[in-house]
Amino acid sequence: MIPSLQSLSFKYPWRTYQGAFLAHFNEHIKDNHLHVIAPPGSGKTLLGLEIVRQLGKKTLILAPTLTIRNQWENRLQEFFTLENSFKAFSFAISKPSDVTFSTYQGLHSFFKKQQSQEAFLNFFKEQGIQTLVLDEAHHLKNEWWKCLNTIKQELNLTVVALTATPPYDSGSAEVQRYFDLCGPIDDEIAVPDLVKEGDLCAHQDFVHLSLPDDSTINYIYEFRQKVAQLLEELQLDVAFRELIKNHRFLNQTETYLEDIYQNPTYFSALLIYLQSINFPVATDKLEVLGFNEKELVDFPALTTHWLRILLNYLFFQDRENLEAYEVELKKWEKKLRKLGVLKTKRIDLIGSELFYQTLSTSASKLNSIVAITEASEKDLRVELRAVVLTDYIRKEYLNPKKEDVSKINKIGVLPIFHRLKVSNVNKKTIGILTGSLVIISTTAKDKLEERHLHIKFNFQELESDSDFVILQSANSGETTVVEIITDLFQDGIINILIGTKSLLGEGWDAPAINTLILASFVGSFVSSNQMRGRAIRSQQGNPNKTAVIWHLACIDPTDENNGKDFETLTRRFDAFMGISKENPVYIESGLDRLSISKIYTGEEVSKANKETLFAASNREKIKSKWQQAVLKGTGLQRELKKYHTSKKPFVEQKKLLYKDMVTYGFIEIVAMLTFFLPEFLLKNMTVLLTRGWLQFIYALLSAFVFGFGIKTYKAIKLYVTYGKIHKHVAKMGWAVVHTMQELGYTSTAKSKLQVETNLDAYGTVSCVLLGASNYESSIFITALEEIIAPIENPRYLLLNKHWFKKRFGIENFFVVPTIFGDKKERALLFLKHWEENIGNAQLIYTRQKKGRGILLRARILHITNAQEKVTKKAVIWN
């Protein structure tokens, strides 16, 4: 151990949850890796420094900004030394010390200055750096990952990753990159523990919904109509049909098998298009998918999703191979550009970016902010401490005419300020705090000058409203303008503070905040979560503080999933843990806990908002719910949810399927005995007399099956297909657990582990591994999700073999999880435990010709894909 690190010692008692985390540290670090989620307020930096102290190796600590980098050094001196006595540190990577503090950008700059990658690695080897601490390693610029991964892969460093905000709102590629760098989550400090200890106050997240204006709705609706028309035109266009029919994948399938297997979704889209125009697909094409010539193939419909895949390949990835059709492609390219769906090297038929930008910045959110602020002031009166956080100042709206305020159609600091001034809110309590603009009321100005007689302030009256002044400068010495305005807010001279995320998201602290409105949408996940973390911190001297955090969503009434803005909000909620809306109360991450149903009309939106504002006004109930929920659990557990996605409610659909199966069976038996059998006997008596009983019975059964059995067959097939998968989730879980144990991924005794599944009234199956460590639970949930989520490109597949399902033409494909599928012997071990828990199955290797065909077939026709089943990970307090 380095002597300088040995001299460090934490000067205060650890909090209960911090001590519990540190007690498991040696167990977590055995694999030379530690990945921890520590929410704001949990002392993440202090825990990181204690880990560095215990490891006792030369360390490089990387932070996302200079401010946070400096906080690490400040915390080390303040909490681990006497009189800032630690000198063995450096802020320069080029001149490292025992502990070096830097930023990700600093590391990347140093990487670029090196002559080669080898020189870069040799520097770290020569300097003897053995520990790498990654603070908030998410949302990094693409080029920064290379040097980080190079260090991790080439040098055998101990990697410690600490974060309060995993990148749940990012794309799958970025999420995968994050976990490749930081590794699986080893431990997580629980928000309920912080509430129980009093470090966080009782709090609740609420969502206020809005609808875009009529012109925006009409614009979105017209766009979707045009896309639907485009799909129809492409189906009818003779030249385009010929292009697809003569595609090399379809005309020379055997020749291009390798290309087909490299682009399975493209091949699938080609076949789905042919099916949509009722063009018969040749048998050899179906054999590529693993079907035989006798099987009836039920392809998915040509939806916008499949058309987007088809067009993106045709116009970009495959265009150089389609020179003979360049005239035709240019014709459609012109139409796509006119429609507004042709982007840079991609085609967007969903309008994702366009609609997200339109909805996320919708002026309707200004109405939400006004409604929330008015209701909050009515509830809390002088106790209100509200912060509205947004992205832009919008200085063009500094001095609008009063009659033009209602016409402002952009979100920003000044639009919010002016809208609140003309609302029912006490305007004298409103203030603006940004890096380049500070506005306060004349009432607050007078208080400010009384408090700071020694400071010379320079004020300018706001042209559009003489009740407000712009603070242009302050000769304040060591006291900053931010500190001065924050003090006014803390003391209630300013009750409503509007600011930008760039100023307030990092470092700014005001423990009095009890209402936070997040009107930020540009890169807002990290800064919003940091700000949310500050709002939910407890306030010394105010044990009754209860915080309410408002999220805004403008929904798309033409989208059954409420649109892109709501979808983004849903992803972000995966990082927010809190209490449920419904009883019995529970604590969980994600938006499900708020029980927000799909909403389409203005009347429904208005009703939902009214209920939400009423719930937010009862802060005593919020506090009581936290007290109830915290007592129900003892720790965090990871959970996998599998959703029922049919438009028809789960219970109703299940009953209907069962009823159909029983009804059809009963009706046909009655019909057979009452009408069919007597008539058949009369008409076929000659068969009985001339050919004997055997031929007569054969004729009877054949007539019954073809005459009456089809509906029964369909009903039974649908019920079996629909009903079997969710019942087997627990058995699948046990197959994962037993494989994990045999491969050494779990050290917990088998007797202490329990796979628990629940099915709620909405058809959602939830599964959790009880008794496991955080690390074990994380591996378990990840593996189980891979098994039942839509099939992508696994190395191994399982095909369930069951005589009853085979008789009804039902095939269930499941993925062998990546952690078990890297080698054949490990995949076979998983197969063994699968068969012990679920039943016979066939292991299919998808990297060979036959297996790739089956993989294509599974991706197109697998029940999970066909019904777009959705799975989601959650964290629960249990």
PDB file of C-alpha atoms in Angstrom, residues 265-403:
ATOM      1  CA  THR A 265     -33.923  -8.067 -41.616  1.00  0.00           C
ATOM      2  CA  TYR A 266     -33.481  -6.918 -45.240  1.00  0.00           C
ATOM      3  CA  PHE A 267     -34.310 -10.376 -46.587  1.00  0.00           C
ATOM      4  CA  SER A 268     -37.298 -10.557 -44.257  1.00  0.00           C
ATOM      5  CA  ALA A 269     -38.517  -7.161 -45.470  1.00  0.00           C
ATOM      6  CA  LEU A 270     -38.256  -8.283 -49.101  1.00  0.00           C
ATOM      7  CA  LEU A 271     -40.377 -11.367 -48.403  1.00  0.00           C
ATOM      8  CA  ILE A 272     -42.899  -9.397 -46.354  1.00  0.00           C
ATOM      9  CA  TYR A 273     -43.295  -6.925 -49.236  1.00  0.00           C
ATOM     10  CA  LEU A 274     -43.950  -9.769 -51.696  1.00  0.00           C
ATOM     11  CA  GLN A 275     -46.481 -11.258 -49.314  1.00  0.00           C
ATOM     12  CA  SER A 276     -48.233  -7.870 -49.049  1.00  0.00           C
ATOM     13  CA  ILE A 277     -48.795  -7.734 -52.843  1.00  0.00           C
ATOM     14  CA  ASN A 278     -49.992 -11.379 -52.871  1.00  0.00           C
ATOM     15  CA  PHE A 279     -46.989 -12.521 -54.878  1.00  0.00           C
ATOM     16  CA  PRO A 280     -46.293 -16.210 -54.158  1.00  0.00           C
ATOM     17  CA  VAL A 281     -42.977 -16.769 -52.396  1.00  0.00           C
ATOM     18  CA  ALA A 282     -41.040 -19.646 -53.929  1.00  0.00           C
ATOM     19  CA  THR A 283     -40.426 -22.755 -51.834  1.00  0.00           C
ATOM     20  CA  ASP A 284     -36.637 -22.363 -51.901  1.00  0.00           C
ATOM     21  CA  LYS A 285     -36.971 -18.931 -50.305  1.00  0.00           C
ATOM     22  CA  LEU A 286     -38.988 -20.440 -47.475  1.00  0.00           C
ATOM     23  CA  GLU A 287     -36.403 -23.194 -47.062  1.00  0.00           C
ATOM     24  CA  VAL A 288     -33.835 -20.464 -46.310  1.00  0.00           C
ATOM     25  CA  LEU A 289     -36.087 -19.668 -43.362  1.00  0.00           C
ATOM     26  CA  GLY A 290     -36.187 -23.288 -42.268  1.00  0.00           C
ATOM     27  CA  PHE A 291     -39.727 -24.016 -43.511  1.00  0.00           C
ATOM     28  CA  ASN A 292     -40.644 -27.064 -45.538  1.00  0.00           C
ATOM     29  CA  GLU A 293     -42.860 -26.898 -48.629  1.00  0.00           C
ATOM     30  CA  LYS A 294     -45.939 -28.236 -46.747  1.00  0.00           C
ATOM     31  CA  GLU A 295     -45.939 -25.532 -44.070  1.00  0.00           C
ATOM     32  CA  LEU A 296     -48.280 -22.552 -44.279  1.00  0.00           C
ATOM     33  CA  VAL A 297     -46.269 -19.399 -43.528  1.00  0.00           C
ATOM     34  CA  ASP A 298     -48.080 -16.505 -41.886  1.00  0.00           C
ATOM     35  CA  PHE A 299     -45.865 -13.467 -42.527  1.00  0.00           C
ATOM     36  CA  PRO A 300     -46.255 -10.217 -40.583  1.00  0.00           C
ATOM     37  CA  ALA A 301     -48.070  -7.364 -42.322  1.00  0.00           C
ATOM     38  CA  LEU A 302     -46.092  -4.746 -44.254  1.00  0.00           C
ATOM     39  CA  THR A 303     -46.138  -2.078 -41.562  1.00  0.00           C
ATOM     40  CA  THR A 304     -44.315   1.254 -41.542  1.00  0.00           C
ATOM     41  CA  HIS A 305     -41.602  -0.493 -39.484  1.00  0.00           C
ATOM     42  CA  TRP A 306     -40.889  -3.084 -42.186  1.00  0.00           C
ATOM     43  CA  LEU A 307     -41.207  -0.556 -45.020  1.00  0.00           C
ATOM     44  CA  ARG A 308     -38.620   1.672 -43.319  1.00  0.00           C
ATOM     45  CA  ILE A 309     -36.192  -1.268 -43.131  1.00  0.00           C
ATOM     46  CA  LEU A 310     -36.793  -2.126 -46.793  1.00  0.00           C
ATOM     47  CA  LEU A 311     -36.310   1.435 -48.066  1.00  0.00           C
ATOM     48  CA  ASN A 312     -33.235   2.161 -45.954  1.00  0.00           C
ATOM     49  CA  TYR A 313     -31.468  -0.890 -47.383  1.00  0.00           C
ATOM     50  CA  LEU A 314     -32.584  -0.175 -50.953  1.00  0.00           C
ATOM     51  CA  PHE A 315     -31.557   3.492 -50.973  1.00  0.00           C
ATOM     52  CA  PHE A 316     -28.366   3.284 -48.934  1.00  0.00           C
ATOM     53  CA  GLN A 317     -26.738  -0.055 -48.030  1.00  0.00           C
ATOM     54  CA  ASP A 318     -27.706  -1.891 -51.243  1.00  0.00           C
ATOM     55  CA  ARG A 319     -27.914   0.870 -53.829  1.00  0.00           C
ATOM     56  CA  GLU A 320     -24.639   0.121 -55.581  1.00  0.00           C
ATOM     57  CA  ASN A 321     -26.017  -3.342 -56.406  1.00  0.00           C
ATOM     58  CA  LEU A 322     -29.172  -1.907 -57.980  1.00  0.00           C
ATOM     59  CA  GLU A 323     -27.709   0.171 -60.828  1.00  0.00           C
ATOM     60  CA  ALA A 324     -30.237  -1.245 -63.296  1.00  0.00           C
ATOM     61  CA  TYR A 325     -33.008   0.395 -61.245  1.00  0.00           C
ATOM     62  CA  GLU A 326     -31.324   3.757 -60.612  1.00  0.00           C
ATOM     63  CA  VAL A 327     -33.964   5.670 -62.596  1.00  0.00           C
ATOM     64  CA  GLU A 328     -36.720   4.105 -60.521  1.00  0.00           C
ATOM     65  CA  LEU A 329     -34.879   4.744 -57.257  1.00  0.00           C
ATOM     66  CA  LYS A 330     -34.264   8.399 -58.157  1.00  0.00           C
ATOM     67  CA  LYS A 331     -37.970   8.810 -58.911  1.00  0.00           C
ATOM     68  CA  TRP A 332     -38.904   7.530 -55.439  1.00  0.00           C
ATOM     69  CA  GLU A 333     -36.019   9.421 -53.842  1.00  0.00           C
ATOM     70  CA  LYS A 334     -37.560  12.650 -55.127  1.00  0.00           C
ATOM     71  CA  LYS A 335     -40.941  11.679 -53.650  1.00  0.00           C
ATOM     72  CA  LEU A 336     -39.371  10.774 -50.301  1.00  0.00           C
ATOM     73  CA  ARG A 337     -37.545  14.092 -50.152  1.00  0.00           C
ATOM     74  CA  LYS A 338     -40.746  15.974 -50.943  1.00  0.00           C
ATOM     75  CA  LEU A 339     -42.524  14.049 -48.200  1.00  0.00           C
ATOM     76  CA  GLY A 340     -39.778  15.083 -45.770  1.00  0.00           C
ATOM     77  CA  VAL A 341     -38.726  11.578 -44.718  1.00  0.00           C
ATOM     78  CA  LEU A 342     -35.387  11.416 -46.530  1.00  0.00           C
ATOM     79  CA  LYS A 343     -32.666  12.351 -44.041  1.00  0.00           C
ATOM     80  CA  THR A 344     -28.889  12.121 -44.292  1.00  0.00           C
ATOM     81  CA  LYS A 345     -28.245   8.480 -45.192  1.00  0.00           C
ATOM     82  CA  ARG A 346     -31.509   7.248 -43.707  1.00  0.00           C
ATOM     83  CA  ILE A 347     -35.257   7.291 -44.182  1.00  0.00           C
ATOM     84  CA  ASP A 348     -37.513   8.119 -41.244  1.00  0.00           C
ATOM     85  CA  LEU A 349     -41.144   7.121 -41.797  1.00  0.00           C
ATOM     86  CA  ILE A 350     -41.992   7.500 -38.108  1.00  0.00           C
ATOM     87  CA  GLY A 351     -41.078  11.174 -37.819  1.00  0.00           C
ATOM     88  CA  SER A 352     -39.228  10.412 -34.581  1.00  0.00           C
ATOM     89  CA  GLU A 353     -36.820  13.356 -34.512  1.00  0.00           C
ATOM     90  CA  LEU A 354     -39.210  15.764 -36.175  1.00  0.00           C
ATOM     91  CA  PHE A 355     -42.113  15.001 -33.863  1.00  0.00           C
ATOM     92  CA  TYR A 356     -39.909  14.806 -30.769  1.00  0.00           C
ATOM     93  CA  GLN A 357     -38.550  18.274 -31.449  1.00  0.00           C
ATOM     94  CA  THR A 358     -42.059  19.581 -32.148  1.00  0.00           C
ATOM     95  CA  LEU A 359     -43.638  17.991 -29.067  1.00  0.00           C
ATOM     96  CA  SER A 360     -40.773  18.420 -26.584  1.00  0.00           C
ATOM     97  CA  THR A 361     -40.608  22.160 -27.316  1.00  0.00           C
ATOM     98  CA  SER A 362     -44.377  22.602 -27.613  1.00  0.00           C
ATOM     99  CA  ALA A 363     -45.739  25.888 -26.280  1.00  0.00           C
ATOM    100  CA  SER A 364     -48.471  23.832 -24.601  1.00  0.00           C
ATOM    101  CA  LYS A 365     -45.882  23.071 -21.905  1.00  0.00           C
ATOM    102  CA  LEU A 366     -46.004  26.750 -20.930  1.00  0.00           C
ATOM    103  CA  ASN A 367     -49.620  26.141 -19.900  1.00  0.00           C
ATOM    104  CA  SER A 368     -48.469  23.169 -17.821  1.00  0.00           C
ATOM    105  CA  ILE A 369     -45.862  25.288 -16.025  1.00  0.00           C
ATOM    106  CA  VAL A 370     -48.436  27.977 -15.234  1.00  0.00           C
ATOM    107  CA  ALA A 371     -50.980  25.416 -13.967  1.00  0.00           C
ATOM    108  CA  ILE A 372     -48.405  23.685 -11.747  1.00  0.00           C
ATOM    109  CA  THR A 373     -47.027  26.933 -10.323  1.00  0.00           C
ATOM    110  CA  GLU A 374     -50.478  28.378  -9.596  1.00  0.00           C
ATOM    111  CA  ALA A 375     -51.551  25.170  -7.830  1.00  0.00           C
ATOM    112  CA  SER A 376     -48.280  24.941  -5.874  1.00  0.00           C
ATOM    113  CA  GLU A 377     -48.509  28.538  -4.658  1.00  0.00           C
ATOM    114  CA  LYS A 378     -52.120  27.985  -3.612  1.00  0.00           C
ATOM    115  CA  ASP A 379     -51.069  24.905  -1.589  1.00  0.00           C
ATOM    116  CA  LEU A 380     -47.843  26.194   0.002  1.00  0.00           C
ATOM    117  CA  ARG A 381     -48.267  29.976  -0.066  1.00  0.00           C
ATOM    118  CA  VAL A 382     -45.165  31.643   1.445  1.00  0.00           C
ATOM    119  CA  GLU A 383     -43.539  28.226   1.995  1.00  0.00           C
ATOM    120  CA  LEU A 384     -43.262  27.638  -1.761  1.00  0.00           C
ATOM    121  CA  ARG A 385     -39.704  27.254  -3.055  1.00  0.00           C
ATOM    122  CA  ALA A 386     -40.111  26.408  -6.746  1.00  0.00           C
ATOM    123  CA  VAL A 387     -37.413  26.065  -9.386  1.00  0.00           C
ATOM    124  CA  VAL A 388     -38.232  25.869 -13.097  1.00  0.00           C
ATOM    125  CA  LEU A 389     -35.351  24.395 -15.077  1.00  0.00           C
ATOM    126  CA  THR A 390     -35.156  24.853 -18.844  1.00  0.00           C
ATOM    127  CA  ASP A 391     -32.611  24.973 -21.677  1.00  0.00           C
ATOM    128  CA  TYR A 392     -32.642  28.354 -23.377  1.00  0.00           C
ATOM    129  CA  ILE A 393     -33.001  31.961 -22.234  1.00  0.00           C
ATOM    130  CA  ARG A 394     -34.708  33.188 -25.463  1.00  0.00           C
ATOM    131  CA  LYS A 395     -33.469  36.791 -25.163  1.00  0.00           C
ATOM    132  CA  GLU A 396     -35.625  37.829 -28.112  1.00  0.00           C
ATOM    133  CA  TYR A 397     -38.523  37.749 -25.619  1.00  0.00           C
ATOM    134  CA  LEU A 398     -36.907  40.098 -23.102  1.00  0.00           C
ATOM    135  CA  ASN A 399     -39.473  42.878 -23.533  1.00  0.00           C
ATOM    136  CA  PRO A 400     -42.621  41.634 -25.299  1.00  0.00           C
ATOM    137  CA  LYS A 401     -45.805  43.695 -25.328  1.00  0.00           C
ATOM    138  CA  LYS A 402     -48.355  42.529 -22.765  1.00  0.00           C
ATOM    139  CA  GLU A 403     -50.850  41.575 -25.470  1.00  0.00           C
TER     140      GLU A 403
END
